[in-house]
PDB file of C-alpha atoms in Angstrom:
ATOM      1  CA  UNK A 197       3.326   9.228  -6.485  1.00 76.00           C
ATOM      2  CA  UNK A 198       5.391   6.461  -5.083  1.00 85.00           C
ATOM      3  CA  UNK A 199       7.835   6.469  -8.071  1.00 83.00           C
ATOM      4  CA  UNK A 200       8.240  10.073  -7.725  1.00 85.00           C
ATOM      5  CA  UNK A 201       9.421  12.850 -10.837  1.00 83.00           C
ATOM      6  CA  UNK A 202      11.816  10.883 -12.742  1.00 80.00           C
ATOM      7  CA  UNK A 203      11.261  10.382 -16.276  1.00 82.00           C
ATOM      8  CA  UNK A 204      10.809   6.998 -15.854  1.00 80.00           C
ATOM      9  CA  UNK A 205       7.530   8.154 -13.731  1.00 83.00           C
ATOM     10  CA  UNK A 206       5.402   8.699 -16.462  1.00 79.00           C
ATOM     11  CA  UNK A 207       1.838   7.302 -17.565  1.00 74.00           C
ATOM     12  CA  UNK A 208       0.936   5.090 -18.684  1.00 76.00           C
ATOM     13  CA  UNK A 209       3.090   3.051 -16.175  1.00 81.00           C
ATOM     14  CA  UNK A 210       5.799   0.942 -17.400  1.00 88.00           C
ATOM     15  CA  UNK A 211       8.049  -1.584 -15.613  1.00 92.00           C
ATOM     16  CA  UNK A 212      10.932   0.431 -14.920  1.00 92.00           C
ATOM     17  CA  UNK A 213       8.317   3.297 -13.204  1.00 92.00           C
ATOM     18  CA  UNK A 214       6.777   0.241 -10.914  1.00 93.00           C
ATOM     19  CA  UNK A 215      10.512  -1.065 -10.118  1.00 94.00           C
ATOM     20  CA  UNK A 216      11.397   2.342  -9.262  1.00 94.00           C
ATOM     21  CA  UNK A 217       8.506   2.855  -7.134  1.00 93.00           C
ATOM     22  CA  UNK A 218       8.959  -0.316  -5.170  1.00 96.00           C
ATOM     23  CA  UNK A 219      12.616   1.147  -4.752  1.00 95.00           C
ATOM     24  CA  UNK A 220      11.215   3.930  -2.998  1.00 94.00           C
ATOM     25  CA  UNK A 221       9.259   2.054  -0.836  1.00 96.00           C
ATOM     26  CA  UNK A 222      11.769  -0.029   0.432  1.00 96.00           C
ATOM     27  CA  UNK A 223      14.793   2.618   0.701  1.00 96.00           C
ATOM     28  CA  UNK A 224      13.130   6.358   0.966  1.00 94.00           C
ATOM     29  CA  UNK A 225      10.275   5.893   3.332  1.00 94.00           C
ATOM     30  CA  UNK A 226       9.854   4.763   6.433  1.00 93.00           C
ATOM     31  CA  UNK A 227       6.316   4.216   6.466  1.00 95.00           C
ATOM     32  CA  UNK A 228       3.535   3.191   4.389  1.00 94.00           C
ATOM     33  CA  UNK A 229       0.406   2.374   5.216  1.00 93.00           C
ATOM     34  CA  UNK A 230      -2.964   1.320   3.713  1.00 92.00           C
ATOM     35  CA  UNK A 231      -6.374   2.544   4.244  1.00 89.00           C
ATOM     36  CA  UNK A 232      -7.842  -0.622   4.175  1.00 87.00           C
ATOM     37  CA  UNK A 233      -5.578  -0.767   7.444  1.00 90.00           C
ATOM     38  CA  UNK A 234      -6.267   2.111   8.475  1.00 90.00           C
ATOM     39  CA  UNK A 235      -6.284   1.343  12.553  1.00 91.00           C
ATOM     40  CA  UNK A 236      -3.110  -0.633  11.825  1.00 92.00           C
ATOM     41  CA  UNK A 237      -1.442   2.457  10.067  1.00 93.00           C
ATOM     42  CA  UNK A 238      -1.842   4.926  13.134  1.00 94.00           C
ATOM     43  CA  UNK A 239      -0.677   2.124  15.398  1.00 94.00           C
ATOM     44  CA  UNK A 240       2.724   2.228  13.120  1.00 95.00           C
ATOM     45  CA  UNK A 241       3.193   5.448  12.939  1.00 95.00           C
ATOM     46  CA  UNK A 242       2.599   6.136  16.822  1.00 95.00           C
ATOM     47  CA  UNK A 243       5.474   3.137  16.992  1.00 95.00           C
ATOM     48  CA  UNK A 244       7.750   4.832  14.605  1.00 95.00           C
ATOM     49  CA  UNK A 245       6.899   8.561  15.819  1.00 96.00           C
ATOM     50  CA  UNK A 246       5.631   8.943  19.051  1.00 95.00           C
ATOM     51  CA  UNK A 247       6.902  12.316  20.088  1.00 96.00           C
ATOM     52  CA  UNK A 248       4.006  13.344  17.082  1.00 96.00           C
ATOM     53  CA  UNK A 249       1.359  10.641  16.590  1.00 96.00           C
ATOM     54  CA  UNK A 250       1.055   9.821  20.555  1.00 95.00           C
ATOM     55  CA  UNK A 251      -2.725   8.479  21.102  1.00 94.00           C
ATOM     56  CA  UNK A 252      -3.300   7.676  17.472  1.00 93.00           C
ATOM     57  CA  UNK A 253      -3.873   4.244  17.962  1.00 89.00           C
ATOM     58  CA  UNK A 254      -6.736   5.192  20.429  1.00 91.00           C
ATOM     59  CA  UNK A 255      -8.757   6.735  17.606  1.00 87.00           C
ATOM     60  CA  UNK A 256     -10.748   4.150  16.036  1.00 80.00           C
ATOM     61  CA  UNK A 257     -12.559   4.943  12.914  1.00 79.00           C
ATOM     62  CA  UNK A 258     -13.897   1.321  11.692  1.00 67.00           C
ATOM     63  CA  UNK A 259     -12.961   2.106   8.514  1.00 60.00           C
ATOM     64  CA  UNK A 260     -14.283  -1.292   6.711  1.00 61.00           C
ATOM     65  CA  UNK A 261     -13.193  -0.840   2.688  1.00 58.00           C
ATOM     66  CA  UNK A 262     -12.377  -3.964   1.454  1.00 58.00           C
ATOM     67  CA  UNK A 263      -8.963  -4.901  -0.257  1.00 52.00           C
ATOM     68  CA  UNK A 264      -9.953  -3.533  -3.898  1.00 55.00           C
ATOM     69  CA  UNK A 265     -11.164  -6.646  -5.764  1.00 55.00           C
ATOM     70  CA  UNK A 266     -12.782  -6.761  -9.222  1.00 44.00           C
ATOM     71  CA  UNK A 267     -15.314  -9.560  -8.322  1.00 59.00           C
ATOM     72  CA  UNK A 268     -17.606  -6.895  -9.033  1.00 70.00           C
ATOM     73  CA  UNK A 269     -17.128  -7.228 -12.848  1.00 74.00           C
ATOM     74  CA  UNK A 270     -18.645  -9.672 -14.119  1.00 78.00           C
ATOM     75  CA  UNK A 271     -17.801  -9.824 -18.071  1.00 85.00           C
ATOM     76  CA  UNK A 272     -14.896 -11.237 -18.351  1.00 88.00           C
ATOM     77  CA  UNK A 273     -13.956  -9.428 -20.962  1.00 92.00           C
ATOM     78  CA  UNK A 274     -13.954  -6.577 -19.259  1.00 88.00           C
ATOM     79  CA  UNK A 275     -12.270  -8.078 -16.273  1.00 86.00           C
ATOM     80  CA  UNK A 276      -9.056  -8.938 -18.832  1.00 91.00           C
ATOM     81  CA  UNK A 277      -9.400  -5.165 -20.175  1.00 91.00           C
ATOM     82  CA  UNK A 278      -9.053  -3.842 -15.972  1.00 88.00           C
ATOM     83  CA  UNK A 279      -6.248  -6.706 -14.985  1.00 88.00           C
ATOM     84  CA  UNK A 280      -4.359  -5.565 -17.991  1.00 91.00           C
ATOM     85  CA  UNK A 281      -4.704  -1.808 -17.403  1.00 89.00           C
ATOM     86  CA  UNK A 282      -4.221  -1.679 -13.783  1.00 89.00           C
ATOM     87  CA  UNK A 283      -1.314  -4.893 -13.445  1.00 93.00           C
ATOM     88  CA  UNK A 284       1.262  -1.843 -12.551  1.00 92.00           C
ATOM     89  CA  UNK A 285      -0.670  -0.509  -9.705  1.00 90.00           C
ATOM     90  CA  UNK A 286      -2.328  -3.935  -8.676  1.00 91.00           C
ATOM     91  CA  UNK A 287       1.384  -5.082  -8.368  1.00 95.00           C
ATOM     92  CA  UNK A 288       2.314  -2.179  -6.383  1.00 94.00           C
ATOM     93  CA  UNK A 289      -0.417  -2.340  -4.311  1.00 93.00           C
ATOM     94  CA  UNK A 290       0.885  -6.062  -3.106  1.00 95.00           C
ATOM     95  CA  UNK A 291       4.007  -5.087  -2.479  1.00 96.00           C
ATOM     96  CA  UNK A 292       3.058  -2.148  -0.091  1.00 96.00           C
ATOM     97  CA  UNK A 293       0.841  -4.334   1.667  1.00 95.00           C
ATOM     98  CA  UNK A 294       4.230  -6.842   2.120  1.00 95.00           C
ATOM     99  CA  UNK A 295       6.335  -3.755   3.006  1.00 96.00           C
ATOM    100  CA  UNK A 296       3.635  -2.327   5.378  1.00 95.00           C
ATOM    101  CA  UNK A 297       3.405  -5.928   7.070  1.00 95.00           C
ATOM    102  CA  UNK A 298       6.855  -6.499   7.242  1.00 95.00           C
ATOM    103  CA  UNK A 299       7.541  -3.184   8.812  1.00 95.00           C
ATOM    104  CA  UNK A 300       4.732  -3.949  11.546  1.00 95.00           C
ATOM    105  CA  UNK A 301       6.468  -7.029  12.178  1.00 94.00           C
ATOM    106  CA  UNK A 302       9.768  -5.375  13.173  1.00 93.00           C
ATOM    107  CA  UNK A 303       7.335  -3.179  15.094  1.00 92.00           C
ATOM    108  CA  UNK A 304       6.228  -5.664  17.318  1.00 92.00           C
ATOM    109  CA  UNK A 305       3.030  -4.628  16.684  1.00 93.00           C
ATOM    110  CA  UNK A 306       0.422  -7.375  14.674  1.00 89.00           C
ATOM    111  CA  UNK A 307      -1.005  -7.487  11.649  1.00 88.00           C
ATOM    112  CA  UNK A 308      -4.546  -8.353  10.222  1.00 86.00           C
ATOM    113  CA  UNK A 309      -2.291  -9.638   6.617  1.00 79.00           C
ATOM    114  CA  UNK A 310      -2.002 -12.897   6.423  1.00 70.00           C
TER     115      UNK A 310
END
């Protein structure tokens, strides 16, 4: 969704489809979030849009997903086979979570990323 309809956003993913999502990130939207994050994403968007999201950042939902990890596979074959399939999206994924802390930075507002 991120790379939007261009041609180049087709599947499977290719490089040009990831470059031009991270594109859109950075120059199309002015805020991402995560909902690993979720607490931090409704402080940033009460930041960036108050007149609509005022009190957001009250509503705590102790949302506790974990960062998606594939510890849980243990063949390592099988572990190659996912890393391979999903290296578009796992790369995207990382670079949203950069953008999103970034953004909170110039925010003001902190961040649990590291």
């Amino acid at each position: 969704f991120l790379c939007g309809l261009h041609g180049d956003c087709v599947r499977p993913l290719t490089q040009k489809a990831l470059d031009r999502a991270k594109a859109n990130v950075d120059e199309k939207l002015v805020f991402v979030g995560l909902l690993e994050r979720l607490d931090e994403s409704f402080e940033m968007l009460e930041r960036l849009f108050p007149v609509y999201f005022e009190g957001l950042s009250k509503v705590k939902v102790g949302h506790k997903m974990k960062t998606p990890e594939y510890d849980v596979v243990k063949n390592p074959e099988a572990k190659a086979v996912l890393d391979r399939l999903c290296r578009f999206d796992n790369n995207l994924y990382k670079y949203v979570e950069m953008a999103m802390t970034k953004r909170q930075r110039k925010c003001g507002l902190k961040t649990s990323f590291v």
